[in-house]
XYZ file of C-alpha atoms in Angstrom:
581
model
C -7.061 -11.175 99.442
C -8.175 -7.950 97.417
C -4.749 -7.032 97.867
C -3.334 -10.158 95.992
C -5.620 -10.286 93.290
C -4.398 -6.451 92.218
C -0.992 -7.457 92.135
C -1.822 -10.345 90.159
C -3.877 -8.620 87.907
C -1.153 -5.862 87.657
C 1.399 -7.959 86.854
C -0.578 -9.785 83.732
C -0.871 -6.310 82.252
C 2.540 -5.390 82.459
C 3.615 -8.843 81.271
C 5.072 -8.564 77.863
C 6.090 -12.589 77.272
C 4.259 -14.367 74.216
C 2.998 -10.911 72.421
C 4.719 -12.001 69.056
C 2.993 -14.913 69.066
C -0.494 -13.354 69.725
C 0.688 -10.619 67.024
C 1.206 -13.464 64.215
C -2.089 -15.865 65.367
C -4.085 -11.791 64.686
C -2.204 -11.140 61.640
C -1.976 -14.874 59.691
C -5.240 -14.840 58.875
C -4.625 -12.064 56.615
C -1.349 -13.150 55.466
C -2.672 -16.064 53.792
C -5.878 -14.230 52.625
C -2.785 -11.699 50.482
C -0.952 -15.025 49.744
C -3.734 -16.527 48.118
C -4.700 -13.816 45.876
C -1.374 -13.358 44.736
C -1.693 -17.051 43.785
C -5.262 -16.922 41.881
C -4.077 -13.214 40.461
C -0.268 -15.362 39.195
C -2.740 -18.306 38.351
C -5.178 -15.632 35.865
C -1.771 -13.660 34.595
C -0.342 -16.911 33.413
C -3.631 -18.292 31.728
C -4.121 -14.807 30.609
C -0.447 -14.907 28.351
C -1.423 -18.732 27.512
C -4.558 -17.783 25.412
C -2.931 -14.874 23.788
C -0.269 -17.339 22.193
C -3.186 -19.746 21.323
C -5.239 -16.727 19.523
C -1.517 -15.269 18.004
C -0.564 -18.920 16.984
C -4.468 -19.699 15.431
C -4.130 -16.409 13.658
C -1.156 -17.021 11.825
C -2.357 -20.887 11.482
C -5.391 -19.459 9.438
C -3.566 -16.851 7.980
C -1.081 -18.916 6.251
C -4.840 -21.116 4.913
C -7.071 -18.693 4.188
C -9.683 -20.954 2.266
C -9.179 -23.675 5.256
C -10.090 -21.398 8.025
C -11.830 -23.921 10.071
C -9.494 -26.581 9.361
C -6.663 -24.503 10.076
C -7.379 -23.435 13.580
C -9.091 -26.903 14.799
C -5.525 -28.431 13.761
C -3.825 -26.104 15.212
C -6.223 -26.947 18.812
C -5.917 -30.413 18.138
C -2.213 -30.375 17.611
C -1.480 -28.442 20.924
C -3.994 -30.453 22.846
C -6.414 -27.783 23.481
C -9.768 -28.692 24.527
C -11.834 -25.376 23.125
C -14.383 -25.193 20.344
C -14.754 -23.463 17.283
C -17.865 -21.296 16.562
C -19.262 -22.250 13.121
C -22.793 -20.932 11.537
C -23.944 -24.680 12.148
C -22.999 -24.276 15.752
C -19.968 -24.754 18.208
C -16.980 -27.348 16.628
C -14.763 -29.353 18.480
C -10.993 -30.455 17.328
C -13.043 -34.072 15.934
C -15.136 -32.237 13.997
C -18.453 -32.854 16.153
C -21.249 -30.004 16.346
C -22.310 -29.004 19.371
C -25.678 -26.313 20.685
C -24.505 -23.566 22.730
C -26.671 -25.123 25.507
C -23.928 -28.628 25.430
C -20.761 -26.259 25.624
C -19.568 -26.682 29.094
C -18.910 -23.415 30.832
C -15.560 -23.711 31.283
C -14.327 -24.991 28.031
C -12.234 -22.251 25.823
C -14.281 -20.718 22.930
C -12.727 -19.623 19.635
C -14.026 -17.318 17.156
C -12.495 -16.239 13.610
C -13.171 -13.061 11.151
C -11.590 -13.185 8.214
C -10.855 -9.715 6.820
C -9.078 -7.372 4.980
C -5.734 -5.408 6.863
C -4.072 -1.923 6.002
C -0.973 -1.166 7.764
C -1.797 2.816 7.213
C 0.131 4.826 9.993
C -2.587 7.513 10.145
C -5.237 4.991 11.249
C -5.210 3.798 14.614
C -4.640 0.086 15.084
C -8.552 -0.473 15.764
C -9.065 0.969 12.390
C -6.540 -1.377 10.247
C -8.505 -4.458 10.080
C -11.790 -4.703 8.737
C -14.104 -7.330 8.414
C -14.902 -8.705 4.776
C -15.161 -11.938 3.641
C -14.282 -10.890 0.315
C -10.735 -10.996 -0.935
C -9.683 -11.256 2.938
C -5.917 -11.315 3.421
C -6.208 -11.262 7.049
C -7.958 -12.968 10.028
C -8.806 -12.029 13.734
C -9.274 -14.698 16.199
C -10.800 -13.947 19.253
C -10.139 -17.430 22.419
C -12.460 -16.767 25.542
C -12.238 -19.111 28.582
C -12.910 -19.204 32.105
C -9.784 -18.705 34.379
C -8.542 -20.326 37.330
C -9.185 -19.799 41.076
C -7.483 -21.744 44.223
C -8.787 -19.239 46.701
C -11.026 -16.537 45.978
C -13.264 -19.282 44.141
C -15.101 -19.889 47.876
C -16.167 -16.413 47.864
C -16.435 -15.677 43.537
C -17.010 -17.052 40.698
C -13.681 -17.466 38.307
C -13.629 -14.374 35.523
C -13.652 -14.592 31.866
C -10.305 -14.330 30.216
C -10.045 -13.020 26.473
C -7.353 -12.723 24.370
C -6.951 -11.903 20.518
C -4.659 -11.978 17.879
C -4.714 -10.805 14.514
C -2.317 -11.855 11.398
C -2.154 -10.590 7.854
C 0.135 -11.724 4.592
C 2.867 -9.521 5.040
C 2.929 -7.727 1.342
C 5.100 -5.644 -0.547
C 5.300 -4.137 -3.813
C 8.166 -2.622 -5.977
C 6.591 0.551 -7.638
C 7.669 4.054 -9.061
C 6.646 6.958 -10.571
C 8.751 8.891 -13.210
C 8.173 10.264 -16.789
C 7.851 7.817 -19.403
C 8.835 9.977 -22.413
C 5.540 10.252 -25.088
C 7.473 13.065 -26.889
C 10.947 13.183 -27.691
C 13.501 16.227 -29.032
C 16.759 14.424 -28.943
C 18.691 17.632 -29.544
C 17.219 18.830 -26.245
C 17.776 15.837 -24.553
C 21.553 15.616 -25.794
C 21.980 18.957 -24.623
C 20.572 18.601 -21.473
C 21.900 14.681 -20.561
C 24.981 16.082 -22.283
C 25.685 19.208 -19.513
C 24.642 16.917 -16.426
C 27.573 14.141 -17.821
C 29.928 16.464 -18.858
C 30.163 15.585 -22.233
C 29.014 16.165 -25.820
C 25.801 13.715 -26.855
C 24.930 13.394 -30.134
C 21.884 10.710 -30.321
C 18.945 10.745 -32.160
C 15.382 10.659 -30.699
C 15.003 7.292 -31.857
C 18.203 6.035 -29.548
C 16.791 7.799 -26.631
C 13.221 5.663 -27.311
C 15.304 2.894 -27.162
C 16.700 3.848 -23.304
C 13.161 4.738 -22.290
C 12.548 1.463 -23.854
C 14.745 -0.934 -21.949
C 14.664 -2.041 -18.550
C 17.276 -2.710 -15.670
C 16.980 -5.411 -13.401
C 17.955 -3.154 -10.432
C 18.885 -6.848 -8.252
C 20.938 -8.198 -10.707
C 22.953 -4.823 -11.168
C 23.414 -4.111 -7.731
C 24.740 -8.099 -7.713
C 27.172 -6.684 -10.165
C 28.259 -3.422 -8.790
C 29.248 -5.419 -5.577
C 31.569 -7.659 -7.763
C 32.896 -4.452 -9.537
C 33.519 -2.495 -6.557
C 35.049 -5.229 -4.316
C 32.478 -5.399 -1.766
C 32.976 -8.676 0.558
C 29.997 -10.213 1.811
C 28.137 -7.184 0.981
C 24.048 -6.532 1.558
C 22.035 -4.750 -1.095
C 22.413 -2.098 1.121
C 25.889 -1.706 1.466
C 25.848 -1.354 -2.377
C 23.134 1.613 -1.924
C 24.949 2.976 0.310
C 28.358 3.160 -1.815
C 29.597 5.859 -3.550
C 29.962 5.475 -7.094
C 30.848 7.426 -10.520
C 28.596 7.433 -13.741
C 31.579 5.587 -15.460
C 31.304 3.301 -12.767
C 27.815 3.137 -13.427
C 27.450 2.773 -16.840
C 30.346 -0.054 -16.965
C 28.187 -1.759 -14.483
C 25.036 -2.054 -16.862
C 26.842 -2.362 -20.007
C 28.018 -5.858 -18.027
C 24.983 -6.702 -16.000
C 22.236 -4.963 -17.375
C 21.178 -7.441 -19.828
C 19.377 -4.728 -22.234
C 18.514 -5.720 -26.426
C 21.655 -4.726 -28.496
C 20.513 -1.285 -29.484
C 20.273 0.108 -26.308
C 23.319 -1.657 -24.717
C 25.104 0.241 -27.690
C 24.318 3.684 -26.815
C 25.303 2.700 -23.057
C 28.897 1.238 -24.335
C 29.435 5.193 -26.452
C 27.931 6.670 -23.332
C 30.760 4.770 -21.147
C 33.455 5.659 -24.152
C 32.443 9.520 -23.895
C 31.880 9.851 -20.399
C 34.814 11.600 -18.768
C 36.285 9.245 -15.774
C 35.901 10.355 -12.391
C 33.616 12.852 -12.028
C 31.161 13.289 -8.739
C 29.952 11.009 -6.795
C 26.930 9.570 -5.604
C 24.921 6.854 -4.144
C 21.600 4.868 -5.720
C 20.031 5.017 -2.569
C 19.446 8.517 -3.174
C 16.550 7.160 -5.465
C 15.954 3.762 -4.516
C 14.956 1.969 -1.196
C 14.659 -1.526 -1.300
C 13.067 -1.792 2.361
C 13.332 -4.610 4.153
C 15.161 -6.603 0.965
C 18.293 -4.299 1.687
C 19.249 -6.324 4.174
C 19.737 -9.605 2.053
C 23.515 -10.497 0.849
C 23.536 -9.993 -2.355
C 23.914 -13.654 -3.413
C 20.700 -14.367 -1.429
C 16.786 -14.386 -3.939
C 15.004 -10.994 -3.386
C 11.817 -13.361 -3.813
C 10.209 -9.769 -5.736
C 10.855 -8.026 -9.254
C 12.798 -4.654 -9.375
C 13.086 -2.758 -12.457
C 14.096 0.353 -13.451
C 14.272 2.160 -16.756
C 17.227 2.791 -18.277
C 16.700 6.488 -19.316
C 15.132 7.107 -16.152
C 18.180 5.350 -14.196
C 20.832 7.596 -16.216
C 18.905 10.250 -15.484
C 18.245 9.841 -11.936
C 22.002 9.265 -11.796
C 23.290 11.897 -13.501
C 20.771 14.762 -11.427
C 22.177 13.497 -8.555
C 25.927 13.740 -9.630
C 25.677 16.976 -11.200
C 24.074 17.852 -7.571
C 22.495 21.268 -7.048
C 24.383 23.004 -10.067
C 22.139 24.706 -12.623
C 22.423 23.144 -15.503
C 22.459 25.995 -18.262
C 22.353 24.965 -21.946
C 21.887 26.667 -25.523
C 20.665 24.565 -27.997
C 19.550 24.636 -31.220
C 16.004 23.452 -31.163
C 15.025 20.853 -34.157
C 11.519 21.783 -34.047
C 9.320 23.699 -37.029
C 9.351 27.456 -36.273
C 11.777 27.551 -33.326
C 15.283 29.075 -33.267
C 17.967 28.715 -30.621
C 16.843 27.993 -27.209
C 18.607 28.933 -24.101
C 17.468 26.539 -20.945
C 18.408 26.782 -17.234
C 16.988 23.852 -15.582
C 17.156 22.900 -11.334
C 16.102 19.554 -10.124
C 15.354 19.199 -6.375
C 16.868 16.647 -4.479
C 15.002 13.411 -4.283
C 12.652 12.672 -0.975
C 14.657 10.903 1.788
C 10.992 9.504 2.841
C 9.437 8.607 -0.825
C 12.256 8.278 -2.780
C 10.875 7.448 -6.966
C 11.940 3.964 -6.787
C 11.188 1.801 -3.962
C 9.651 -1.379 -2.568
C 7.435 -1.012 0.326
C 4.278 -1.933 1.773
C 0.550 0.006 1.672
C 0.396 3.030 2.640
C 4.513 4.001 1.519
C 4.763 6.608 -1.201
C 7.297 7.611 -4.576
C 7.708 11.240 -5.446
C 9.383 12.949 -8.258
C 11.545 15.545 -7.842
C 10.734 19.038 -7.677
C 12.165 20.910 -10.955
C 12.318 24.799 -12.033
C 13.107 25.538 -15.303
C 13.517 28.515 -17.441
C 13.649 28.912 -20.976
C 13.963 31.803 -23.565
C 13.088 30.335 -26.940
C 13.843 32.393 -30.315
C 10.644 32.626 -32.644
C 10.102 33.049 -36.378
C 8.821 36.546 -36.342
C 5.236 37.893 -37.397
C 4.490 38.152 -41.055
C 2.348 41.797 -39.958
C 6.425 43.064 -39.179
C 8.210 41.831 -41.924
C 9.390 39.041 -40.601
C 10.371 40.386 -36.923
C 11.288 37.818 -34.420
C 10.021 37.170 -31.234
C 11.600 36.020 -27.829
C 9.628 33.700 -25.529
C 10.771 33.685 -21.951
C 8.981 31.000 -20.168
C 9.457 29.694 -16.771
C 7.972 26.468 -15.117
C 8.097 24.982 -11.350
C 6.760 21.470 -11.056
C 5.891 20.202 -7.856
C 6.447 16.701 -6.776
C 4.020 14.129 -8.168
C 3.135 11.339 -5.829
C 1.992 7.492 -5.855
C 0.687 6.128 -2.476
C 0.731 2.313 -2.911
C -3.028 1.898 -1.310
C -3.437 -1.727 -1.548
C -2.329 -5.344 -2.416
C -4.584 -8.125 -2.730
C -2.543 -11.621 -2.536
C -5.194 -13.800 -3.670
C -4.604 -17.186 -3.016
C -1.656 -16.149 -1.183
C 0.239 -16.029 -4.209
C 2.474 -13.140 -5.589
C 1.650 -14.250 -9.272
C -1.979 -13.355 -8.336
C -1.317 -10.305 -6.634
C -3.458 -6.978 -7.812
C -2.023 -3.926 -6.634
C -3.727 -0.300 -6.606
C -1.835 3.135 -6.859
C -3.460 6.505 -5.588
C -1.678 8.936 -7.771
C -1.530 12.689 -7.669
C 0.466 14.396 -10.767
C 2.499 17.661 -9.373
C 1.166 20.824 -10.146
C 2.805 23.047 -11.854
C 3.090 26.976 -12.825
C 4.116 28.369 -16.000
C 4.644 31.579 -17.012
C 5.611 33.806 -19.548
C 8.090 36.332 -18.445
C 11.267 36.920 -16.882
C 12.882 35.218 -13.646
C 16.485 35.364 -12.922
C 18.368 32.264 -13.290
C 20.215 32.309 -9.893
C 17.290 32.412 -7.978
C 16.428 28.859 -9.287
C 18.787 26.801 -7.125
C 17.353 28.024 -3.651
C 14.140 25.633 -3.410
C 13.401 27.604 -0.312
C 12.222 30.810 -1.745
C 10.255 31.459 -4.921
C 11.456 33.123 -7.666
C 9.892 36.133 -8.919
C 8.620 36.105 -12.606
C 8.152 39.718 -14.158
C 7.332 41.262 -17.261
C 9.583 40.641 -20.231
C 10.310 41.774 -23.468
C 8.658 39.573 -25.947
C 9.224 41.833 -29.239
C 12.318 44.341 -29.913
C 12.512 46.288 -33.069
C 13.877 50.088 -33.497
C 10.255 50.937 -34.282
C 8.610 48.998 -31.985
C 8.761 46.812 -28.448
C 5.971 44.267 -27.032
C 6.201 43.500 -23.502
C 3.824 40.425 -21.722
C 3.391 38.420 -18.995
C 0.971 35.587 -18.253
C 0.653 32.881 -15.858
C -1.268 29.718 -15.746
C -1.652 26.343 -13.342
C -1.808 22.950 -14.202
C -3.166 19.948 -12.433
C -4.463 19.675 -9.123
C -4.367 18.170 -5.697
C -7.122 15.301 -6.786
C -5.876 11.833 -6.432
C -6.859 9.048 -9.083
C -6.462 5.057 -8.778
C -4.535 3.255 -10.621
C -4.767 -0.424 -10.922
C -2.496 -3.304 -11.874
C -3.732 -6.812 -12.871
C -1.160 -9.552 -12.868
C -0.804 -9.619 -16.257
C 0.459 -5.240 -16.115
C 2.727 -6.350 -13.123
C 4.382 -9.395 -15.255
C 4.411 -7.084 -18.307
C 5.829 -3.890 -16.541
C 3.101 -1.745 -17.577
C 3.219 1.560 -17.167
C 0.144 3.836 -16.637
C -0.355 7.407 -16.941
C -2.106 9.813 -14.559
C -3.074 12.976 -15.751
C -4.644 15.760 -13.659
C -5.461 18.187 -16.496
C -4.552 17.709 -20.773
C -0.880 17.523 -21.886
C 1.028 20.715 -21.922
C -0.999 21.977 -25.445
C -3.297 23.379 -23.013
C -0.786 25.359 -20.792
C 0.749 26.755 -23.301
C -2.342 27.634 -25.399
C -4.067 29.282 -22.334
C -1.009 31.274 -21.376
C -1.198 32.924 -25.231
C -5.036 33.394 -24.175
C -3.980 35.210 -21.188
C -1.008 37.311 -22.254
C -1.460 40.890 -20.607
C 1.359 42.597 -23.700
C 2.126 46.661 -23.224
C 3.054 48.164 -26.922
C 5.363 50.925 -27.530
C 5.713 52.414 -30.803
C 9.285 54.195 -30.436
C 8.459 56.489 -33.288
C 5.925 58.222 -31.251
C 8.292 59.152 -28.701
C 8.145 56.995 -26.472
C 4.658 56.652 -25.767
C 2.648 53.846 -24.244
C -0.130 52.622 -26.201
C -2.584 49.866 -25.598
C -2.309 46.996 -27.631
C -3.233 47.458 -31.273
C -6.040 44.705 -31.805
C -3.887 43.636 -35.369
C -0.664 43.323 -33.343
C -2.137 41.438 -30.786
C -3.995 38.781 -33.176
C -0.697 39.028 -34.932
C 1.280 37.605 -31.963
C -1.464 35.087 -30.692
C -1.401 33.617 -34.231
C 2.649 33.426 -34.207
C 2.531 31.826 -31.015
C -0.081 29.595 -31.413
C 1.270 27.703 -34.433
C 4.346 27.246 -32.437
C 2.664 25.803 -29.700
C 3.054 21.947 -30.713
C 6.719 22.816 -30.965
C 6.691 24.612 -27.390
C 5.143 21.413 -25.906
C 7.625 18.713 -27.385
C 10.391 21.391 -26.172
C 8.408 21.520 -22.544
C 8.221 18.002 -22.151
C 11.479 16.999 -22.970
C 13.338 18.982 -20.763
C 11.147 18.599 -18.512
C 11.576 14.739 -18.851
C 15.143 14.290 -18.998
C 14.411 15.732 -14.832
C 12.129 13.026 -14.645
C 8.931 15.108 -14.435
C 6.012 15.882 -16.769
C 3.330 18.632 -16.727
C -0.149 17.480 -15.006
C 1.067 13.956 -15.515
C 2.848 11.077 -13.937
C 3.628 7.705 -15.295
C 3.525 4.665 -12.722
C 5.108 1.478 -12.156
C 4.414 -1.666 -10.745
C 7.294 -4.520 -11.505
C 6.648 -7.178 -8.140
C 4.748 -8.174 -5.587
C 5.847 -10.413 -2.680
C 3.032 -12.247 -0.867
C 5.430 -13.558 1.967
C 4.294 -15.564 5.334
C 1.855 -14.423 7.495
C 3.243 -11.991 10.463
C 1.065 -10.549 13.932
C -0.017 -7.053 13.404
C -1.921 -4.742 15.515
């Protein structure tokens, strides 16, 4: 009997029949535990992505109404069927417009909050630090939805979470803006000289023509409308006509058509096209403009925003850039009271692929000038101590870049017309000297030229040697703003770091460090005689309102000034609200 009950026993252990199925009844359990949090945790995703389209959706809804906030987003609720509430400072607000304590809100029911604020899309903050809360001036809203999720399964053992979900809009704003050099002081023999060498051709206008450019302004839409016609581009963007590669001639036939200027300066444009040699080098606006996002509108289609450009500054920018990185060398008779012949050697950097002068973009996008070297030796009326002897001034000036940082836009009411805009401007800063460089060193923008001591005074009995060095401007940044009434005007504003080039040039007189040799004493090296030396200051300094006009318009026709910069606002687009982060 023992006997059979071993066997039996032994056989039930070595059975293997039926062990799936005792295998699946051990391992179901947890199967369908897995199977039902993959449910509750697809259930939570899925609610999860639903409230962030209801706080994206409420955020543009209220965006697009500022001064209707609540109205805006209870709409929007209503219109979706969404059963959540509003919170108000009377209390919590459902989609009919009924009040309700915090105590009558059921638990489950979807809560909405909104912050109204002010948004900066500045790439150096992080995206917590672009929105800001303000009730003033807001041109952008946060909207936080909170509701309890969803749970099939794991609600016998928990209670369901708290989902959250926000979504912040803003007025998606742009301005056009630039920053060039206005002129305040004008030589035209300089400028014709100068203009004259970049164009290849001989310019003989008066001062009062050239106010007249710097007067007038293009309307850079409409003449890019036109170049397409002119140069046969089908179905062409405003960037395809950036992008093309034109000739001044070109150029200049294209705003004597389309630029729409008064009479007097569309004449000086039409002898400009007459005297302009055809052909020439080539180059592209979009060297100096960037129309952002508008570039990709046919050009047929509304910009919606104001671009303008100044003439002068246009055939300026233009001509720089065809004339390319050749030094443009010049000797000119100078119309200005005490000063001779001048001889100039001037070398304009190319423009900034990242802030080009002339652009449309949002806040936080910059315009820079070009960086410009120039050297000039300027012939003297001599000093009355010498008879009459004549004196040489070599002076030599590197400009830095100026900048404008477009640092806000305020849309109020939504509406471009209303639009204030603020600049944060920074004039370049620039070095002058007196002394000696040499010329061919000017072009390489990658090394610095080396200014030494030069001869200022020549005679058989005599020689005065000097050198002096000054800085103007500085690194601080100023605010500019523009009303509505500037933008629609096409005001331009000045920044100036320091005075006007009078004080450069008077403080590098002050600071002249002159060696005098009297040749009739063989040779030797004396310090400077104190009559000589008040001699020379005086000579100099009656010059020096001369000096500056001569400074500044060279400097000008590169589209830079000394310690200053002169800024732009022409349009403001206050477009429909877009998600930011």
């Amino acid at each position: 009997m023992a006997e059979s009950l071993t066997k039996r026993v032994s056989g039930l252990v070595s059975c293997r029949e039926g062990n799936i199925a005792v295998m699946s009844a051990l391992a179901l359990p947890a199967c369908l535990g897995i199977v039902a949090l993959a449910v509750d945790y697809g259930q939570l995703t899925l609610e999860r992505r639903q409230l962030q389209t209801v706080a994206d959706l409420a955020a543009i809804a209220v965006a697009s109404d500022m001064a209707h906030s609540d109205d805006a987003v209870l709409a929007h609720l209503d219109n979706n069927g969404l059963k959540m509430v509003l919170r108000t400072p009377q209390g919590w607000k459902t989609v009919k417009g009924a009040l309700l304590p915090e105590a009558s809100v059921a638990a489950s029911t979807g809560r909405v909050t909104v912050e109204k604020g002010r948004y900066a899309p500045d790439p150096a903050r992080s995206p917590n630090e672009r929105f800001k809360p303000s009730a003033q001036l807001a041109d952008a809203v946060r909207v936080h939805v909170q509701q309890s999720g969803t749970l099939f399964f794991a609600g016998m053992f928990t209670t369901p979470p708290m989902l959250s979900a926000t979504g912040t809009a803003a007025v998606s704003k742009t301005a056009a803006f630039s920053i060039g050099s206005r002129l305040a002081s004008l030589e035209g023999g300089v400028l014709n000289a100068i203009l004259g060498k970049m164009l290849g051709a001989k310019l003989t206008f008066s001062a009062v023509d050239y106010r007249s450019l710097a007067a007038a302004d293009i309307d850079l839409f409409r003449l890019a409308k036109g170049l397409a016609t002119d140069l046969n581009l089908t179905a062409a963007t405003y960037d395809d006509v950036l992008k093309a590669e034109i000739t001044m001639p070109q150029l200049l036939s294209a705003v004597a058509r389309y630029g729409g200027v008064a009479a007097g300066a569309s004449g000086i444009v039409s002898e400009l096209r007459r005297i302009v040699p055809p052909g020439g080098e080539t180059f592209t606006l979009g060297g100096f403009v960037d129309l952002d996002q508008k570039s990709r509108l046919r050009v047929d289609a509304k910009s919606g925003i104001s671009m303008k450009v100044g003439l002068l500054d246009l055939l300026q920018s233009s001509a720089s850039l065809a004339n390319g990185s050749n030094l443009v060398s010049v000797q000119t008779q100078a119309a200005l009271p005490g000063l001779g012949t001048v001889d100039l050697n001037l070398a304009v950097g190319e423009p900034s692929v990242s802030a080009p002068p002339y652009r449309i973009g949002e806040p936080g996008q910059a315009v820079r000038t070009a960086q410009v070297r120039l050297s000039a030796t300027v012939r003297i009326d001599g000093l009355a101590e010498l008879l009459g002897t004549k004196i040489t001034l070599p002076l030599y000036v590197e400009v830095a870049h100026a900048e404008a940082k477009l640092a806000d836009i305020q849309c109020h009411g939504g509406k471009a017309d209303n639009a204030t805009v603020a600049i944060d401007a920074a004039p370049g800063v620039a070095e002058v000297s007196i002394g000696a460089v040499d010329p061919s060193a000017l072009k390489n923008f990658g090394s610095k030229p080396r200014v030494t001591r030069a001869r200022l005074v020549d005679t058989p009995a005599l020689a005065i040697d000097g050198m002096s060095s000054t800085t103007v401007g500085g690194t601080q940044i100023k605010r500019v703003s523009f009303t509505p009434s500037n933008i629609a005007s096409g005001l331009t504003k000045s920044v100036s770091s320091t005075g006007l080039t009078t004080s450069a040039t008077q403080s590098l007189i002050g600071n002249l460090d002159l060696a005098v040799e009297v040749k009739l004493l063989l040779g030797l090296s004396l310090s400077p005689p104190k009559v000589l030396q008040t001699a020379l200051a005086k000579t100099l300094g009656a010059v020096t309102p001369a000096v500056d006009t001569l400074l500044d318009s060279v400097l000008a026709a590169a589209g830079v000034r000394v310690g200053e910069a002169d800024i732009q606002v022409t349009g403001v687009d206050c477009a429909n609200p877009v998600l930011v982060q």
